[in-house]
Short mmCIF file of C-alpha atoms and ligand atoms in Angstrom, two decimals:
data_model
loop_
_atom_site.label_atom_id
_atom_site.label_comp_id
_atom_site.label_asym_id
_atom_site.label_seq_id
_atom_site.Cartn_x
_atom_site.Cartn_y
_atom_site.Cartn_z
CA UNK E 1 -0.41 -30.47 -13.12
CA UNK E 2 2.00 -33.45 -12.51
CA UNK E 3 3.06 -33.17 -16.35
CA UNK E 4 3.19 -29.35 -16.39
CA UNK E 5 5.20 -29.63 -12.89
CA UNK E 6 8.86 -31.03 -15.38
CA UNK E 7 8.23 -28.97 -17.78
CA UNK E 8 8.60 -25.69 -15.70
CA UNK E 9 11.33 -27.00 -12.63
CA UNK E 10 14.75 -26.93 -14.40
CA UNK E 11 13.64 -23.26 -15.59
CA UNK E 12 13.28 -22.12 -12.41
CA UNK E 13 16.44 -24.31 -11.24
CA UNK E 14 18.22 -22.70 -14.13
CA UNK E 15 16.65 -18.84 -13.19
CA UNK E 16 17.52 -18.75 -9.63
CA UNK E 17 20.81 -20.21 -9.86
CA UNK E 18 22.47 -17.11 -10.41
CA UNK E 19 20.44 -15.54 -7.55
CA UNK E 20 21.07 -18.63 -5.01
CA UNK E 21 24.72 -17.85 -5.61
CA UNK E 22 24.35 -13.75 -5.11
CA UNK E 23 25.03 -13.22 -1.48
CA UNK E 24 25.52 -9.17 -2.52
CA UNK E 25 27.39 -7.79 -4.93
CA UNK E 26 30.92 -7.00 -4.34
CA UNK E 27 30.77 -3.94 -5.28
CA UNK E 28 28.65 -2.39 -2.73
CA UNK E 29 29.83 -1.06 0.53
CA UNK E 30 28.81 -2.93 3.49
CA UNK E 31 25.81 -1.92 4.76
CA UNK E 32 25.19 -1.20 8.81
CA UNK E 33 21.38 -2.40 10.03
CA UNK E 34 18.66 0.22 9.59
CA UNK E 35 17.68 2.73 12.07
CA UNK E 36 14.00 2.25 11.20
CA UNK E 37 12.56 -0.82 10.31
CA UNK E 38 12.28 -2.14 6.65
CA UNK E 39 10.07 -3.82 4.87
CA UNK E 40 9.39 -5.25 1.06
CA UNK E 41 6.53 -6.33 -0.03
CA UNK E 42 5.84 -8.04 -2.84
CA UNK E 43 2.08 -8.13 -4.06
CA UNK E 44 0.84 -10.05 -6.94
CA UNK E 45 -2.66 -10.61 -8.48
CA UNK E 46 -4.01 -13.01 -10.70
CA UNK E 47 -7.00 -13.11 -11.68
CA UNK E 48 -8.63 -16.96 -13.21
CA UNK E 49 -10.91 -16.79 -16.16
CA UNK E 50 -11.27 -19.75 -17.23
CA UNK E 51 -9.51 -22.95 -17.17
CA UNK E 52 -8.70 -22.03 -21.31
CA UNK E 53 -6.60 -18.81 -20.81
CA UNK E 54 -3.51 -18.39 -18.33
CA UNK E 55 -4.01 -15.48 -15.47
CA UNK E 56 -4.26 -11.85 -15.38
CA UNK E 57 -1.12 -11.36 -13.42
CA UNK E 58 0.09 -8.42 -12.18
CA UNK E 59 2.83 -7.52 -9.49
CA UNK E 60 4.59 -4.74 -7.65
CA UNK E 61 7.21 -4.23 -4.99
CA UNK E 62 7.07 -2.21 -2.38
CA UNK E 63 10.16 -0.70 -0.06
CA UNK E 64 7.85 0.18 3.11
CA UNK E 65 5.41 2.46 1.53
CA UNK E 66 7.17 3.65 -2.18
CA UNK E 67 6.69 1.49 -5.01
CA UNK E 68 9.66 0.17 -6.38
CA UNK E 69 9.28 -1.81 -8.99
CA UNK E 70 6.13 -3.37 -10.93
CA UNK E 71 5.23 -5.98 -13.30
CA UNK E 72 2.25 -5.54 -15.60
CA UNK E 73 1.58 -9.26 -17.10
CA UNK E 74 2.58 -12.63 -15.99
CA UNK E 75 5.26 -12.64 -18.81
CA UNK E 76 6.47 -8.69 -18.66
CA UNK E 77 9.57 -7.63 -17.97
CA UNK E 78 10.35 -5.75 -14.21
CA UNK E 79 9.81 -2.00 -14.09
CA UNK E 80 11.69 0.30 -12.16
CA UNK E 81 10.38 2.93 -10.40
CA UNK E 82 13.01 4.66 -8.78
CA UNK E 83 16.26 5.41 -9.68
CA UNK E 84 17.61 3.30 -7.38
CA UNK E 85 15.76 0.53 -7.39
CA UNK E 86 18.04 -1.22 -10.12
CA UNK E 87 21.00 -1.07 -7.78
CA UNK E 88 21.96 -3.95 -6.00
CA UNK E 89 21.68 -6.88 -8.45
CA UNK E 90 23.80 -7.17 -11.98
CA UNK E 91 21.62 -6.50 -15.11
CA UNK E 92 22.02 -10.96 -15.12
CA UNK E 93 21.23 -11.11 -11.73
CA UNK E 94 17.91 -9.01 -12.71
CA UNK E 95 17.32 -10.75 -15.69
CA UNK E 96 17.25 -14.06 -14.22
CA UNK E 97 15.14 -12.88 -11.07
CA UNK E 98 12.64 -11.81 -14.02
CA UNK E 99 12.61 -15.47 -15.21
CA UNK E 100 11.96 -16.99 -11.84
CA UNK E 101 9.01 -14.93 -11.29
CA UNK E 102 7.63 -15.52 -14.63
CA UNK E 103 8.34 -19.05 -14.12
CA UNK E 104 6.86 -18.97 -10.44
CA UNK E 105 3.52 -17.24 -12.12
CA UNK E 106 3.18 -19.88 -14.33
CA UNK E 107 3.91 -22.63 -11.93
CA UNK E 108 1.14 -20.70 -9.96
CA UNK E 109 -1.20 -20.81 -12.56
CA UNK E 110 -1.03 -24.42 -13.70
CA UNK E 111 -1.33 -25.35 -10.09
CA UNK E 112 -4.38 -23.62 -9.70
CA UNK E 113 -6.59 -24.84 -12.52
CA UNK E 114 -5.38 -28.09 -12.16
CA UNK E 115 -6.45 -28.48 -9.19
CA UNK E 116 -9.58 -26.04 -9.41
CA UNK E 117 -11.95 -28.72 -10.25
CA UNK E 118 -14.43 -30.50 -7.92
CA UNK E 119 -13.41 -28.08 -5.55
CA UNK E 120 -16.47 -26.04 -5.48
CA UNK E 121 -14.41 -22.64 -6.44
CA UNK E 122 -15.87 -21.20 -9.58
CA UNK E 123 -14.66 -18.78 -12.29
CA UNK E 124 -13.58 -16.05 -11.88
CA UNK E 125 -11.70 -15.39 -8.65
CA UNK E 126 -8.81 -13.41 -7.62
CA UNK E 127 -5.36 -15.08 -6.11
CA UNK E 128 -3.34 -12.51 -4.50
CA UNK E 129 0.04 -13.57 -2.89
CA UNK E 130 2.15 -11.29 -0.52
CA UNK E 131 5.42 -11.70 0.53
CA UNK E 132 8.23 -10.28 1.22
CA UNK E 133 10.33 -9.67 4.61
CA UNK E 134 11.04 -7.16 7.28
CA UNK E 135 14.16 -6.09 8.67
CA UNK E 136 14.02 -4.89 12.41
CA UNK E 137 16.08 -1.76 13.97
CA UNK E 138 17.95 -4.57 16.04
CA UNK E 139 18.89 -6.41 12.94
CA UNK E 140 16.96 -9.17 12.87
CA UNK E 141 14.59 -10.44 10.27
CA UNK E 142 11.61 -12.25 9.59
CA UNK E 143 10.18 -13.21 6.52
CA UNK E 144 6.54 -13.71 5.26
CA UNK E 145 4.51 -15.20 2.17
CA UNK E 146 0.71 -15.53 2.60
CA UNK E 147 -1.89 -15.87 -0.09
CA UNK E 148 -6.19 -15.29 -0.63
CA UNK E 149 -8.46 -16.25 -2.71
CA UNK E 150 -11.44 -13.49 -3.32
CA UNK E 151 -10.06 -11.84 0.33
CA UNK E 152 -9.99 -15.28 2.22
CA UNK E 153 -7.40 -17.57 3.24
CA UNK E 154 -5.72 -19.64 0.86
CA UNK E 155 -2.18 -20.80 1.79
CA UNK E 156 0.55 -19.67 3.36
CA UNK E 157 4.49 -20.69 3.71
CA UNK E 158 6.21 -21.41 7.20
CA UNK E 159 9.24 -20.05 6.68
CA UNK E 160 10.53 -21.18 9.95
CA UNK E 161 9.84 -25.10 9.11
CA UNK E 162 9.49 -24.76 5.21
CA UNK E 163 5.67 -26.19 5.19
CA UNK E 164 2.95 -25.53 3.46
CA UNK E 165 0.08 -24.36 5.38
CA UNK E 166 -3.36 -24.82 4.02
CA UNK E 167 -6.30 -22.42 5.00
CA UNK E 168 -8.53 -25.21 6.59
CA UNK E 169 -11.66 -26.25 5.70
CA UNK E 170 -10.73 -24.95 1.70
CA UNK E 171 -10.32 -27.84 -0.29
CA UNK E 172 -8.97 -26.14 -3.20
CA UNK E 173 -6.21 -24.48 -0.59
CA UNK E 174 -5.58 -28.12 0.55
CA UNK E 175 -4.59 -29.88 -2.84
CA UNK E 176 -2.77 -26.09 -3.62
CA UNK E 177 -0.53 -27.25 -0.81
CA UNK E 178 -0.17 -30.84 -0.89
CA UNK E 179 0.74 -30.08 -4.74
CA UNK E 180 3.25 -27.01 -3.38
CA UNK E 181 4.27 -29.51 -0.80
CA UNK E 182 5.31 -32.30 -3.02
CA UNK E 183 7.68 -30.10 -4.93
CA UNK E 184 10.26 -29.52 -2.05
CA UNK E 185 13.17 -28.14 -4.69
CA UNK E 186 11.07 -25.06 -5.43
CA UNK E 187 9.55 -24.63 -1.96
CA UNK E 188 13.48 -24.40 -0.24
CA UNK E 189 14.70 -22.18 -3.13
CA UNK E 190 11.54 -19.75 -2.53
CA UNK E 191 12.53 -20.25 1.13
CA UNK E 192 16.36 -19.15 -0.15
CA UNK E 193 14.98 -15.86 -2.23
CA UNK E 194 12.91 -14.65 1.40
CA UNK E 195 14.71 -15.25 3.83
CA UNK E 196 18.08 -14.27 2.14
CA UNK E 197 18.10 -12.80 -0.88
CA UNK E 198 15.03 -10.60 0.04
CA UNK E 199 17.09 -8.95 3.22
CA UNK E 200 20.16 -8.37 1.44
CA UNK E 201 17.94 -6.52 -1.49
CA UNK E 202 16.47 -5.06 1.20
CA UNK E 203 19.50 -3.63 2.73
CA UNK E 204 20.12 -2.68 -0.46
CA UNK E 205 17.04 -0.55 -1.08
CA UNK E 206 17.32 1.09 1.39
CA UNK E 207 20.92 1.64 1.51
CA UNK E 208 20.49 3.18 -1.75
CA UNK E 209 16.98 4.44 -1.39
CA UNK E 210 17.67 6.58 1.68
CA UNK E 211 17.05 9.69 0.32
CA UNK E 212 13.35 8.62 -1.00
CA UNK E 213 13.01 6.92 2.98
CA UNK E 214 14.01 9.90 4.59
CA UNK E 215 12.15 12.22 2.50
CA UNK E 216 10.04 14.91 4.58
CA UNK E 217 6.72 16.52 3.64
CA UNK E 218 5.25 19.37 5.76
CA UNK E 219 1.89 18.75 6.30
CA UNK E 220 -0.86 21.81 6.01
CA UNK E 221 -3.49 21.99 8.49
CA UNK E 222 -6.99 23.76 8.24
CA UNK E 223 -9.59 23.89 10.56
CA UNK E 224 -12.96 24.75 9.88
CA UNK E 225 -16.36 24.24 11.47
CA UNK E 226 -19.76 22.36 10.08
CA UNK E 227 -22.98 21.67 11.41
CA UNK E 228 -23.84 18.23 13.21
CA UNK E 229 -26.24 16.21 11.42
CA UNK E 230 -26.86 14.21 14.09
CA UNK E 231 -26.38 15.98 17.91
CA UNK E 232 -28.47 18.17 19.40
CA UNK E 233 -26.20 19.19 22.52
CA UNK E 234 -22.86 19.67 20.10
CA UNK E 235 -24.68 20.85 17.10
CA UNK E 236 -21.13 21.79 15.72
CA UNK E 237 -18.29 19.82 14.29
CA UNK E 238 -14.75 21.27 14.27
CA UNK E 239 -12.80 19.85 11.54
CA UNK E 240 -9.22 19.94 11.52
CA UNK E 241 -7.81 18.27 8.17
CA UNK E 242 -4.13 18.14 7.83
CA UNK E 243 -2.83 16.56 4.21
CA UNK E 244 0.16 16.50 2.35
CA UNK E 245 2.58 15.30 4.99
CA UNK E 246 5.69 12.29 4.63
CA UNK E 247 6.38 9.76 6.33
CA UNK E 248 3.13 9.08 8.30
CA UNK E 249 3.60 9.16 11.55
CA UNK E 250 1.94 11.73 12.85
CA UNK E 251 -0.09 13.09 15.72
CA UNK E 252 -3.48 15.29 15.71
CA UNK E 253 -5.03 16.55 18.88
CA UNK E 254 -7.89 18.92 19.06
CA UNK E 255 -7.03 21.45 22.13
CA UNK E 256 -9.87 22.48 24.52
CA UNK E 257 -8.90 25.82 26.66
CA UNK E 258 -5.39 24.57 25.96
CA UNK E 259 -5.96 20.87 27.51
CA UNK E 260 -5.88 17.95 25.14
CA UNK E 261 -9.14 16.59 24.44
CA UNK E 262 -9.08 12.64 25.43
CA UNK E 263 -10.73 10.44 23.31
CA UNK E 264 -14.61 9.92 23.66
CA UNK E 265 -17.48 9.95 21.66
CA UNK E 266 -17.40 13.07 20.68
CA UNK E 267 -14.00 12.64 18.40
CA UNK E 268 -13.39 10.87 15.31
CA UNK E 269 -10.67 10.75 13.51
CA UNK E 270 -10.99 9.56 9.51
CA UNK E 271 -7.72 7.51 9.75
CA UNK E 272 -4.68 7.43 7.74
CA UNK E 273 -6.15 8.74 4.14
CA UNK E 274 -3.89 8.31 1.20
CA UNK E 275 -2.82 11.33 -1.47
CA UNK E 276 -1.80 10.29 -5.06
CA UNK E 277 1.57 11.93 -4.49
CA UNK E 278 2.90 9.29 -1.21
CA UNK E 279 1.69 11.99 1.20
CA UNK E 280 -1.04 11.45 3.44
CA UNK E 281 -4.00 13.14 4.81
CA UNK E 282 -6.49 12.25 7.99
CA UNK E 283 -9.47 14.45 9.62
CA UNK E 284 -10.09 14.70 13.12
CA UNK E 285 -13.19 16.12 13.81
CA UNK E 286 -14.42 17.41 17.55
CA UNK E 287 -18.76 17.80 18.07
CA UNK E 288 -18.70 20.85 20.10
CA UNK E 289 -21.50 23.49 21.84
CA UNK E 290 -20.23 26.67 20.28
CA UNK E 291 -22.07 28.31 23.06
CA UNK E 292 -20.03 27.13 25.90
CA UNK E 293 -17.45 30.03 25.45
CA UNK E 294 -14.57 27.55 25.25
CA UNK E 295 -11.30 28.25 22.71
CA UNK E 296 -10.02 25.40 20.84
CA UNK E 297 -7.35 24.54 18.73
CA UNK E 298 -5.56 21.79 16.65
CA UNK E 299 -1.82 20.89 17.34
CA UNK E 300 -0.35 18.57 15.04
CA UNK E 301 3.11 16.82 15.81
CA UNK E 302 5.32 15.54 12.61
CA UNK E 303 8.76 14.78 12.13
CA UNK E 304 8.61 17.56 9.07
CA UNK E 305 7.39 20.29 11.55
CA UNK E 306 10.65 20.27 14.43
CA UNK E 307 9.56 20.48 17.83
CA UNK E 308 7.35 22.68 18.42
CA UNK E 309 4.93 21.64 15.77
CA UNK E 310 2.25 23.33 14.06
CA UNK E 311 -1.11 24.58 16.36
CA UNK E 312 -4.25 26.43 14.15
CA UNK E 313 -6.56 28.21 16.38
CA UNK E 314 -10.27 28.09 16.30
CA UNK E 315 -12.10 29.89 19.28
CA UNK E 316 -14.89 32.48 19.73
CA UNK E 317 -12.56 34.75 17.55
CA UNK E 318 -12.61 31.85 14.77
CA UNK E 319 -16.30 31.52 13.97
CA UNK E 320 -15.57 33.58 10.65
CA UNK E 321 -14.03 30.09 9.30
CA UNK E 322 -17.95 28.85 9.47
CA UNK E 323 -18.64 32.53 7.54
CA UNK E 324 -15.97 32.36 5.44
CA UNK E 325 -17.09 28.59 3.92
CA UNK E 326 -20.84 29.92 3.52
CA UNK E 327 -19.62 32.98 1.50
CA UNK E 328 -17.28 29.98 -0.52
CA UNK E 329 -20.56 28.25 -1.15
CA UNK E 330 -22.30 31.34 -2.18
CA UNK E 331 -20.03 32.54 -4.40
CA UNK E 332 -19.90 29.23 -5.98
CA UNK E 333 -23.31 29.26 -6.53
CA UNK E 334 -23.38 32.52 -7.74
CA UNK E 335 -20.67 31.77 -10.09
CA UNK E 336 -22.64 28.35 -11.48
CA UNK E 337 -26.15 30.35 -11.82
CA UNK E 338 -23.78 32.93 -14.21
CA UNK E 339 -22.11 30.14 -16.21
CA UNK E 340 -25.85 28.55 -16.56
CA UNK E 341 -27.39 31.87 -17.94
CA UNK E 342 -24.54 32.49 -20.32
CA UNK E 343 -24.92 28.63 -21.36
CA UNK E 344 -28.33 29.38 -21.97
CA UNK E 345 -27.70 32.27 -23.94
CA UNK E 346 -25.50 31.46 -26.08
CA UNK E 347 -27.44 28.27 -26.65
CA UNK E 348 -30.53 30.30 -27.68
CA UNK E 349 -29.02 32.73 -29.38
CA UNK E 350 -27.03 29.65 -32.01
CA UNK E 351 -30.17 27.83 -32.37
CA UNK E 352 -31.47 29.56 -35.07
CA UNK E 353 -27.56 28.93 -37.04
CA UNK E 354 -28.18 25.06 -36.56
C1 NAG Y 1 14.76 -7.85 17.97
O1 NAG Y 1 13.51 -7.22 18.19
C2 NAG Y 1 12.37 -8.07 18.08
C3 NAG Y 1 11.11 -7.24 18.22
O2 NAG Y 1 11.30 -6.10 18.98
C4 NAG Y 1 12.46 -9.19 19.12
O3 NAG Y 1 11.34 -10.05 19.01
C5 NAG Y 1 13.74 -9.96 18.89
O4 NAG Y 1 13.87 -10.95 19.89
C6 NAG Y 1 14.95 -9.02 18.92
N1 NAG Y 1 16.15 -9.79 18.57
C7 NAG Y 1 17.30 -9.65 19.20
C8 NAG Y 1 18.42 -10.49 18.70
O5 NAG Y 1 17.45 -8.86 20.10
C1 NAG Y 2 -17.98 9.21 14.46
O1 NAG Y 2 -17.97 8.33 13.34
C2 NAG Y 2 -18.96 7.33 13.38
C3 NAG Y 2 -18.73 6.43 12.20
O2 NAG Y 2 -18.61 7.13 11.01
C4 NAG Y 2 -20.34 7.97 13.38
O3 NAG Y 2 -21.33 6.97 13.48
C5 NAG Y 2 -20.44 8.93 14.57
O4 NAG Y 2 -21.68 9.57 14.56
C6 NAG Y 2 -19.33 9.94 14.55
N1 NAG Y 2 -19.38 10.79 15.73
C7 NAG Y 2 -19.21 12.10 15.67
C8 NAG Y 2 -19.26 12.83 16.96
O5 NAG Y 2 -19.02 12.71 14.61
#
């Protein structure tokens, strides 16, 4: 570690010179605080083999919840995912921010095994490192690095004071940081790149990312009704599941007679679900006594949707929805048993041709 340590600190002096220097490029406008507040996240993983082979690494960047950029090996160039995220830094400034991170990795890496050893960790094991900062509506910022080893603590950075902080109890976190600690020229440049260069590139981002930010998806909402596998009194859940919506805020509400239903045991909600196209999806569902004669409904509330919002019904008159799925099923069913006859056919009938 200590002879690996020279080899890889005037690269990294030499990489982020050019980006200790960049305060923003003079071309770009000057940019008033955001009205919401920003984040970027950077998340890498590396995964350890062996003490032979350097890490799996792999890293991408994140302006609040788009992915802007990504990294797909320890020693692979930076990938752009929107066309905007190149903006902001020269094609130098990007190339050397490439270096420092492969550099960093490496640095990483070598720290790791070298200090691995009589530590009680054992191969394999994950190290995953997030950091990044956040920019607030009232301007000011905070930044953050952090870092786990298989999902526990490892070590993080004080930004504030520029220490090391070692998860305690974890001996390999604690010679990670004394050996992170030692090496003050790299720990107050990474403290340069978050706390200054990451909010201007932030500013950036989003400066020149506002379209993507802003972007609005309407969210559909269906409500149907299924039978309780485990109440007796509400043998029926109402299901309302609204997808496809952008940003995520959002606000479900199941509507009894009109009157909000409060939370209580009879309500769950499935979260914030993710799509594969950055929209999102989440299920509330309500155990009700169909019996009871009451009307309900589903209101859901999202910036896409104006004020009023968006309110599917579901009362005495909506019990076809429970209908409607059987006859879905049915036909489904009915559909399979066809294919499944035909297969079999048609499988008979070349057998004799084989
Ligand atoms: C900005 O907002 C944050 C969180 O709301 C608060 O902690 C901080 O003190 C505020 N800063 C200023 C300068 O008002
Ligand atoms: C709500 O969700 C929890 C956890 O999945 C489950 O145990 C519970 O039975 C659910 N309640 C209703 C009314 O569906």
């Amino acid at each position: 570690m200590m002879q690996q340590l020279p080899r890889l600190l005037p690269g990294l002096f030499v990489a982020w010179g050019s980006l200790l220097a960049f305060p923003m490029s003079s071309s770009m406008p000057p940019l008033p605080a955001p009205m919401e507040p920003q984040i970027l996240r950077l998340l890498a993983t590396m995964v350890f083999h062996d003490t032979t082979r350097a890490a799996d690494s792999q890293g991408t960047a994140l302006l609040g919840d788009v992915p802007t950029h990504t990294m797909d090996c320890g020693t692979c160039p930076i990938r752009f995912h929107q066309p905007w995220a190149h903006q902001g830094l020269s094609p130098k400034q990007w190339h050397d921010l490439e270096q420092a991170i492969h550099l960093y990795l490496g640095l990483i890496t070598d720290t790791v095994v070298s200090v691995v050893q009589g530590t009680g960790v054992s191969f394999p094991f994950v190290i995953q490192i997030l950091m990044g900062c956040e920019i607030l509506p009232n301007g000011t910022s905070y930044s953050f690095y952090l870092s786990t080893r298989d999902r526990d603590d490892l070590v993080r950075f004080n930004l504030a004071t520029g220490e090391w902080v070692a998860a305690p109890g974890d001996k390999m976190a604690q010679r990670v940081c004394r050996s992170f600690s030692q090496d003050q020229g790299t720990s107050s440049r990474l403290r340069f790149l978050l706390q200054y260069t990451c909010v201007t590139e932030t500013q950036s981002f989003a400066y020149y990312g506002k379209e993507t930010l802003k972007r609005q998806e309407r969210p559909v909402a269906v409500v149907f009704a299924r039978q309780s596998p485990i109440t007796v009194e509400l043998p029926l859940l109402l299901v309302c599941w609204v997808t496809g919506f952008y940003p995520r805020p959002i606000h479900v509400t199941w509507l009894r007679d009109g009157e909000e239903v409060t939370p209580g045991p009879g309500l769950n909600s499935s979260g914030l679900l993710p799509n594969a196209d950055l929209t999102y999806q989440l299920r509330i569902v309500l155990a009700i006594d169909p019996g009871a004669g009451h009307s309900y409904a589903c209101r859901v509330e999202h910036s896409s949707l104006g004020r009023q919002g968006l309110v599917v019904h579901w009362g005495p008159g909506g019990h076809w929805e429970v209908g409607l799925a059987v006859g879905i099923v049915i036909s489904l069913l009915a559909a399979a048993a066809v294919a499944a006859v035909l297969w079999w056919m048609r499988h008979r009938s070349m057998r004799p041709l084989l």
